[in-house]
Short mmCIF file of C-alpha atoms in Angstrom, two decimals:
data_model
loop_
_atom_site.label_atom_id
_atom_site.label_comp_id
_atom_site.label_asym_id
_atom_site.label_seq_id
_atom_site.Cartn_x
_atom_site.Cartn_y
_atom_site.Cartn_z
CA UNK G 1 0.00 0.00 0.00
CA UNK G 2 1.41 3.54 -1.01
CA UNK G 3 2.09 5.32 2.09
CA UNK G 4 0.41 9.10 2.52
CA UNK G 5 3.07 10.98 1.58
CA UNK G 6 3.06 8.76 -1.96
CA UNK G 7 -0.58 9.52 -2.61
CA UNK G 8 0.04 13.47 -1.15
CA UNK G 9 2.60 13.31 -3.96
CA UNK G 10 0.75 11.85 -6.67
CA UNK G 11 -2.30 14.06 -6.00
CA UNK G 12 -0.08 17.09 -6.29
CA UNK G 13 1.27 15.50 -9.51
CA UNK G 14 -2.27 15.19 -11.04
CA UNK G 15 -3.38 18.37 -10.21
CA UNK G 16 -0.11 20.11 -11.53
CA UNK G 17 -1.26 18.19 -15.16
CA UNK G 18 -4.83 19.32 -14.76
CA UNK G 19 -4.10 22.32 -14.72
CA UNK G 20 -1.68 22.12 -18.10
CA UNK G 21 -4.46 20.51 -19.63
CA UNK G 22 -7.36 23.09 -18.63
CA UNK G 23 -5.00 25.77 -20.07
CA UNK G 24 -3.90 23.97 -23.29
CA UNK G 25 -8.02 23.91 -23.90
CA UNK G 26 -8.54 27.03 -23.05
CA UNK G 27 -5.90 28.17 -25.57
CA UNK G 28 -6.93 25.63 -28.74
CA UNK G 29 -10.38 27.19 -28.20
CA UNK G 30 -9.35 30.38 -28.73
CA UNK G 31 -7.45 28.87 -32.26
CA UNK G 32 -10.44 26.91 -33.20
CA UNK G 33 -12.24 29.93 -33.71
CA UNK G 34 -9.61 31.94 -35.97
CA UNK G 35 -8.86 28.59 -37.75
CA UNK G 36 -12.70 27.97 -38.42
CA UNK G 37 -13.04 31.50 -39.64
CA UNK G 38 -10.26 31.25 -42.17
CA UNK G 39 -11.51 27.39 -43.20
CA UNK G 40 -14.74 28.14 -43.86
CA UNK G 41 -14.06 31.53 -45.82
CA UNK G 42 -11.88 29.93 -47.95
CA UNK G 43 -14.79 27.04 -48.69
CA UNK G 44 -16.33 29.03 -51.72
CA UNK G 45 -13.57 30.31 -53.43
CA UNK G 46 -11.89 26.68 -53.54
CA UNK G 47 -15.29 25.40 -54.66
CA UNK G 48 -15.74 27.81 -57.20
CA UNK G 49 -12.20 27.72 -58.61
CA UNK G 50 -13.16 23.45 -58.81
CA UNK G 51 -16.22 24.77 -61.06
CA UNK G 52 -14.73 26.41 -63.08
CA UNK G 53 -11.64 24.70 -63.72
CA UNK G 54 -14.18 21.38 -65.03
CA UNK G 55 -16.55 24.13 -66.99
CA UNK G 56 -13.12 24.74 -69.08
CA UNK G 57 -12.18 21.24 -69.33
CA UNK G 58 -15.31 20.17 -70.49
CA UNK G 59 -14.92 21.62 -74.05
CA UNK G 60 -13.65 19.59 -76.79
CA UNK G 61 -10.63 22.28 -77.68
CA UNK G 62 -9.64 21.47 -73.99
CA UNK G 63 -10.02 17.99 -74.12
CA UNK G 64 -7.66 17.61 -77.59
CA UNK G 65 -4.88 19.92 -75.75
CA UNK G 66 -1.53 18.88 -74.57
CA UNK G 67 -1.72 20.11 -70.76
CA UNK G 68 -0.91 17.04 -68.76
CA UNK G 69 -2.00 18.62 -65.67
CA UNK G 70 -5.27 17.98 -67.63
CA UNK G 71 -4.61 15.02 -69.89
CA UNK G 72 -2.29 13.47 -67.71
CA UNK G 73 0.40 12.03 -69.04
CA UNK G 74 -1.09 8.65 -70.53
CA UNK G 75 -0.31 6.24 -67.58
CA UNK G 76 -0.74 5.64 -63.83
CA UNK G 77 1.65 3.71 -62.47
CA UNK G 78 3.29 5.78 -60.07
CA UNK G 79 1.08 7.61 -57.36
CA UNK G 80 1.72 9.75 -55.23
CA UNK G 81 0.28 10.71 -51.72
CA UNK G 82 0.68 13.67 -50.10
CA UNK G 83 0.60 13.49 -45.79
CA UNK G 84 -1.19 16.24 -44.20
CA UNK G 85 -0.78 15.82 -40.28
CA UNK G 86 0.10 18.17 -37.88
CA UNK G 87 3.72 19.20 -36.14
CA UNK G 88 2.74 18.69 -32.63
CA UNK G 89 0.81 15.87 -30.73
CA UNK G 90 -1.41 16.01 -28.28
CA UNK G 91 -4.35 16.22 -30.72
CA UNK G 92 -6.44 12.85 -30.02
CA UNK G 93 -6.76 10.39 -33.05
CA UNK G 94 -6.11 13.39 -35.50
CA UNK G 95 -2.98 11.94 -36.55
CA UNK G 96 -3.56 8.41 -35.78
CA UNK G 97 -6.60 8.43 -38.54
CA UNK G 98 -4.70 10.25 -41.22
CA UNK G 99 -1.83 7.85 -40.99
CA UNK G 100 -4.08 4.96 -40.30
CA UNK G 101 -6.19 5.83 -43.54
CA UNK G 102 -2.81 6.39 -45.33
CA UNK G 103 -1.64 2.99 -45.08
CA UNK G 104 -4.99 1.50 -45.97
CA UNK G 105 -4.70 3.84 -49.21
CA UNK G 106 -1.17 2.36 -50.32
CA UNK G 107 -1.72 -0.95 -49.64
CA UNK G 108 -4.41 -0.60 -52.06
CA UNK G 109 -2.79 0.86 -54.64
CA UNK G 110 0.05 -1.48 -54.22
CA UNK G 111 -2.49 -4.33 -54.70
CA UNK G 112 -3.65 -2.62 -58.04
CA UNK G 113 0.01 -3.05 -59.47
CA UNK G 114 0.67 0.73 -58.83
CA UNK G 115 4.22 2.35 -57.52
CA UNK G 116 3.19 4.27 -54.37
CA UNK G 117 5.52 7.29 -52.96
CA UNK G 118 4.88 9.77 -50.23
CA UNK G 119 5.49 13.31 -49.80
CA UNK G 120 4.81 14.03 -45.97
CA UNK G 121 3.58 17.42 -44.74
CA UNK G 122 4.07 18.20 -41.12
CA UNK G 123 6.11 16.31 -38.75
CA UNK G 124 3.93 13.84 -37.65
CA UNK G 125 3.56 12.29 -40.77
CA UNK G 126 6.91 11.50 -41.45
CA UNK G 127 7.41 10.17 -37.73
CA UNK G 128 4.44 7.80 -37.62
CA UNK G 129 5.13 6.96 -41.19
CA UNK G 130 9.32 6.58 -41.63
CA UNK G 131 9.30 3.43 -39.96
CA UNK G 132 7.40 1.28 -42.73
CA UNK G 133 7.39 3.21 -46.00
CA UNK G 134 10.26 5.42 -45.23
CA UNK G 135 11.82 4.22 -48.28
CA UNK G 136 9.22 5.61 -50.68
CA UNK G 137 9.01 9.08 -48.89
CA UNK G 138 10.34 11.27 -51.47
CA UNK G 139 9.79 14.78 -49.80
CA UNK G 140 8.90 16.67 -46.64
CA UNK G 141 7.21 19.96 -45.86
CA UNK G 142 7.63 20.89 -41.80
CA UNK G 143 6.19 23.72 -40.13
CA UNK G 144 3.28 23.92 -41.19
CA UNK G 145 0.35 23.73 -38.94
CA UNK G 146 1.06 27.06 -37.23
CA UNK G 147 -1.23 30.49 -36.69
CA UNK G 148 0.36 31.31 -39.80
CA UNK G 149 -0.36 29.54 -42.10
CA UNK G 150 -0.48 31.57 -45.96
CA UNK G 151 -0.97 30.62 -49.73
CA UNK G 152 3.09 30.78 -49.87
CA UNK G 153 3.23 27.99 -48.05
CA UNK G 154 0.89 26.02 -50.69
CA UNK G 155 2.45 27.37 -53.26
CA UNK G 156 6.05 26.17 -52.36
CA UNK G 157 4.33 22.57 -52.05
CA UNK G 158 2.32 22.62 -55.43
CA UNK G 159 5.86 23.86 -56.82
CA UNK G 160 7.40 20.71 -56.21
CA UNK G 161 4.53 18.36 -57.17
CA UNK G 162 3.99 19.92 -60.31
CA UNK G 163 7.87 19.42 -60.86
CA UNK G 164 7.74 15.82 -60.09
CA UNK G 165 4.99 15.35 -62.26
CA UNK G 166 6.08 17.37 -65.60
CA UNK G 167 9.14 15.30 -64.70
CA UNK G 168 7.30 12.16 -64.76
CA UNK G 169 8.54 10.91 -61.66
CA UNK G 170 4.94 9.93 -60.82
CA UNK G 171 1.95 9.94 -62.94
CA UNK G 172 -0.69 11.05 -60.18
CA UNK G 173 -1.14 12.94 -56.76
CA UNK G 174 -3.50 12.57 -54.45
CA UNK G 175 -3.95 14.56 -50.95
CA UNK G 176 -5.17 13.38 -47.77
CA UNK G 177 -5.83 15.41 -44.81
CA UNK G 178 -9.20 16.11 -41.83
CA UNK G 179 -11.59 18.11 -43.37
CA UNK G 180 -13.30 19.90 -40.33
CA UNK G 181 -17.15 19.19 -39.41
CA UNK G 182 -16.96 20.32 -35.89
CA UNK G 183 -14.87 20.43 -32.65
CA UNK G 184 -15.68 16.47 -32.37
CA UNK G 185 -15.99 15.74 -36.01
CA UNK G 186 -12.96 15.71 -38.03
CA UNK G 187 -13.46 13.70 -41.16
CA UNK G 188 -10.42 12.11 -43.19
CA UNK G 189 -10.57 12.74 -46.59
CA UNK G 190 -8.67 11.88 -50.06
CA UNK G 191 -8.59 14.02 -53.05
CA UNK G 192 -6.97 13.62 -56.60
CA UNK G 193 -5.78 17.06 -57.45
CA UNK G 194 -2.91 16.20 -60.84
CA UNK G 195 -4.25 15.03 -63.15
CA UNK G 196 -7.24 17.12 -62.75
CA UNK G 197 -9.98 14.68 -61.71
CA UNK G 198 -13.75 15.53 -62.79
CA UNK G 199 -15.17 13.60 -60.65
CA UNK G 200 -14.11 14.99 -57.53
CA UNK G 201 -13.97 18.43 -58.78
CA UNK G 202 -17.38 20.99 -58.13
CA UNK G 203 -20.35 19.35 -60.01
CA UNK G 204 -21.66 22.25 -62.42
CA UNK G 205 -25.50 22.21 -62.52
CA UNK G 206 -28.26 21.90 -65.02
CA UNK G 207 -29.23 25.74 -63.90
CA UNK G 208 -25.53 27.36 -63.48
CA UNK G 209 -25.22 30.09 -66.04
CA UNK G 210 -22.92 29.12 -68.73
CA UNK G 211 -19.37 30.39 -69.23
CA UNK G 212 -18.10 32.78 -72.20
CA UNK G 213 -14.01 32.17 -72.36
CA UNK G 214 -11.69 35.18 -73.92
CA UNK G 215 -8.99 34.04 -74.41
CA UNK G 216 -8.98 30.20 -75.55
CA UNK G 217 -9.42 27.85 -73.51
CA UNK G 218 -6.00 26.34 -73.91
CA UNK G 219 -4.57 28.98 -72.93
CA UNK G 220 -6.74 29.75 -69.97
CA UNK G 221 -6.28 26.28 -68.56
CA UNK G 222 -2.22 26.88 -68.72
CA UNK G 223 -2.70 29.72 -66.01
CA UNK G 224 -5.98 28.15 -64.14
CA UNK G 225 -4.76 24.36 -63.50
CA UNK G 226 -1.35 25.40 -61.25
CA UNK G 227 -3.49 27.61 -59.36
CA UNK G 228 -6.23 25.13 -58.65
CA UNK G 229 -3.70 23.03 -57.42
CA UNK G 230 -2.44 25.79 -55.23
CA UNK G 231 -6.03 26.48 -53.78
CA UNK G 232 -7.15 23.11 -53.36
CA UNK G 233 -3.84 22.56 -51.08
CA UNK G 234 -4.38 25.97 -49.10
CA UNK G 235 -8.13 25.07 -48.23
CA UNK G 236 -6.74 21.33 -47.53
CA UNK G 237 -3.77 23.23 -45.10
CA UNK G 238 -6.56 25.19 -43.50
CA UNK G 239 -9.14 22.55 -43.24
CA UNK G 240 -5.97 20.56 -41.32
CA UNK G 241 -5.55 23.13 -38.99
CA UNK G 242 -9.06 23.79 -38.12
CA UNK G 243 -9.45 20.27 -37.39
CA UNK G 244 -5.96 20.01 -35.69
CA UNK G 245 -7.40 22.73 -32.87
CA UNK G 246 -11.19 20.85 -32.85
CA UNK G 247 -9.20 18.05 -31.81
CA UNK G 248 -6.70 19.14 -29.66
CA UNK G 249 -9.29 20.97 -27.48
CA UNK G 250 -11.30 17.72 -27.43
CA UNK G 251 -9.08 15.85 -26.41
CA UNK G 252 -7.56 17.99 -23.42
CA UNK G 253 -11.54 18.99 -22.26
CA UNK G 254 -11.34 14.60 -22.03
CA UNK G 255 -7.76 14.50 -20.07
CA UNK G 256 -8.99 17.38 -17.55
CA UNK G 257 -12.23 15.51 -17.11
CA UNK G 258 -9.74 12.36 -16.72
CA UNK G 259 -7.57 14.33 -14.55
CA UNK G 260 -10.43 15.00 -12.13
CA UNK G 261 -11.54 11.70 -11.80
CA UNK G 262 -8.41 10.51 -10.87
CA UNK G 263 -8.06 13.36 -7.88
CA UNK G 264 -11.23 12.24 -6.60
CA UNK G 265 -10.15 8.63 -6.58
CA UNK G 266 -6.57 9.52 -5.20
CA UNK G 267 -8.07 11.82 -2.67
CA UNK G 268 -10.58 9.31 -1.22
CA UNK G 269 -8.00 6.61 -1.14
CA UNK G 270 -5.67 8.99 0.90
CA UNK G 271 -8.25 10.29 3.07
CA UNK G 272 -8.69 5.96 3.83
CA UNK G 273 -5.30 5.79 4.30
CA UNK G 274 -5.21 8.45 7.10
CA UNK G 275 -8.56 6.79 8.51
CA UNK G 276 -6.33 3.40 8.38
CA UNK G 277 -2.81 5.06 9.90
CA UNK G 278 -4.69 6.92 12.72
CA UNK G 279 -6.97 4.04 13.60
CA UNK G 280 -3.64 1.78 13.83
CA UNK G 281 -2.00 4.35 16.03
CA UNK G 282 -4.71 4.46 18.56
CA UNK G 283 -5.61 0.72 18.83
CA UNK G 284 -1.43 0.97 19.25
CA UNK G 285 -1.41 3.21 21.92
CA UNK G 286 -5.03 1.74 23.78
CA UNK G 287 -2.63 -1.57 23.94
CA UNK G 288 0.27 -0.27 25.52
CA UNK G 289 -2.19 1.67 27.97
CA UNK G 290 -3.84 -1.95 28.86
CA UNK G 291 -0.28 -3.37 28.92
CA UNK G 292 1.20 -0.71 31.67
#
């Protein structure tokens, strides 16, 4: 049995984490609702940029170009999957499920016959990950997942996809990261953003006014297509971090509940424990009384 100065300890301990916890919710509260803000603003514009990048594609002048971001680049045997996790821990299952739903994704695609590589983006990725594909991680993006993150920071990473795919090194690239529902609903989702994929792109509908396009659209696809990319991975970077916060604060609400618990448990245990040490001491004390 753990004497009283063990459970005196250990209740001091708790309470010294409670409070870490209590504060570490009260802050990713407080980030939640910047990174919701900036997540859903950025919603529409990604959505409408997806519209009207397949309203372009759809005619027959852009189907018969040569813009493999479009096209693609007539095969698809290597892959590649881009990690979006988050640099810190701490977070729940937030990084767990993306990395869980990662592996699930290349085993797949290794059981189709494809060549699967990985291009991680935050530093969680590449930790949970290095172990058992670190030989097909091909590139890393850290830093990521802070208050600040801007479009310069998807632009840096649709810079080097792009390369690696006008270089052929791989032939597609998909993205996988939380999009954010609410503070306890993160969902993990996977998106195909080279080549340009219609059928996860914005569906145009039967009543959406239709689109007049000066210059051709060739040539409009050569400018719109990078920046797509570059819009789908900023709303993807902000959905992350949204989600990262939801989580986060989640999951440290849980471990100060937890934390309470446990104080109430340790507390009435040590409060036996006294009951136990004085009742020993005066049965002790009545004996040697009787004794004299």
């Amino acid at each position: 049995m753990p004497s009283l100065k063990d459970l005196k300890n250990r209740i001091k301990s708790v309470k010294s984490t409670q409070k870490i916890t209590k504060a570490m919710k009260m802050v990713s509260a407080a980030k939640l609702r910047r990174a919701k803000e900036r997540a859903e603003s950025t919603r529409p514009y990604a959505e409408k940029m997806a519209e009207i990048v397949q309203a372009v594609s759809a005619s027959e002048t852009a189907k018969a170009s040569n813009n493999l971001l479009m096209n693609g680049t007539g095969k698809s045997h290597t892959h590649l999957v881009v990690v979006m996790t988050s640099d810190r821990g701490l977070c729940g299952a937030f990084n767990s499920s993306i990395t869980r739903a990662t592996r699930r994704k290349v085993n797949e695609l290794k059981q189709a016959g494809k060549d699967v590589k990985l291009y991680c983006v935050g530093r969680k990725s590449y930790e949970l990950l290095k172990t058992d594909f670190g030989k097909i991680i091909i590139g890393r993006y850290k830093e990521v997942m802070g208050n600040h993150i801007g479009f310069v920071t998807a632009e840096t990473i649709a810079h080097d996809l792009i390369h690696l795919y006008e270089t052929q090194a791989i032939d597609a690239v998909h993205i996988v990261y939380n999009q954010f529902k609410s503070a306890i609903s993160q969902v993990v989702t996977f998106q195909q953003i080279i080549p340009l994929s219609v059928q996860q792109e914005a569906k145009v509908t039967q009543s959406a006014a239709p689109y007049e396009f000066e210059p051709e659209e060739e040539e409009i696809l050569a400018d719109l297509l990078p920046r797509n990319i570059k819009v789908q991975l900023y709303r993807a970077l902000l959905e992350n971090a949204a989600s990262e916060q939801g989580a986060r604060m989640t999951a440290m609400d849980n471990a100060t509940r937890n934390a309470g618990d446990m104080i109430n448990k340790l507390t009435l245990k040590y409060n036996r424990t006294r009951q136990a040490t004085i009742t020993k001491e005066l049965i002790e004390i009545i004996s040697g009384a009787e004794a004299l």
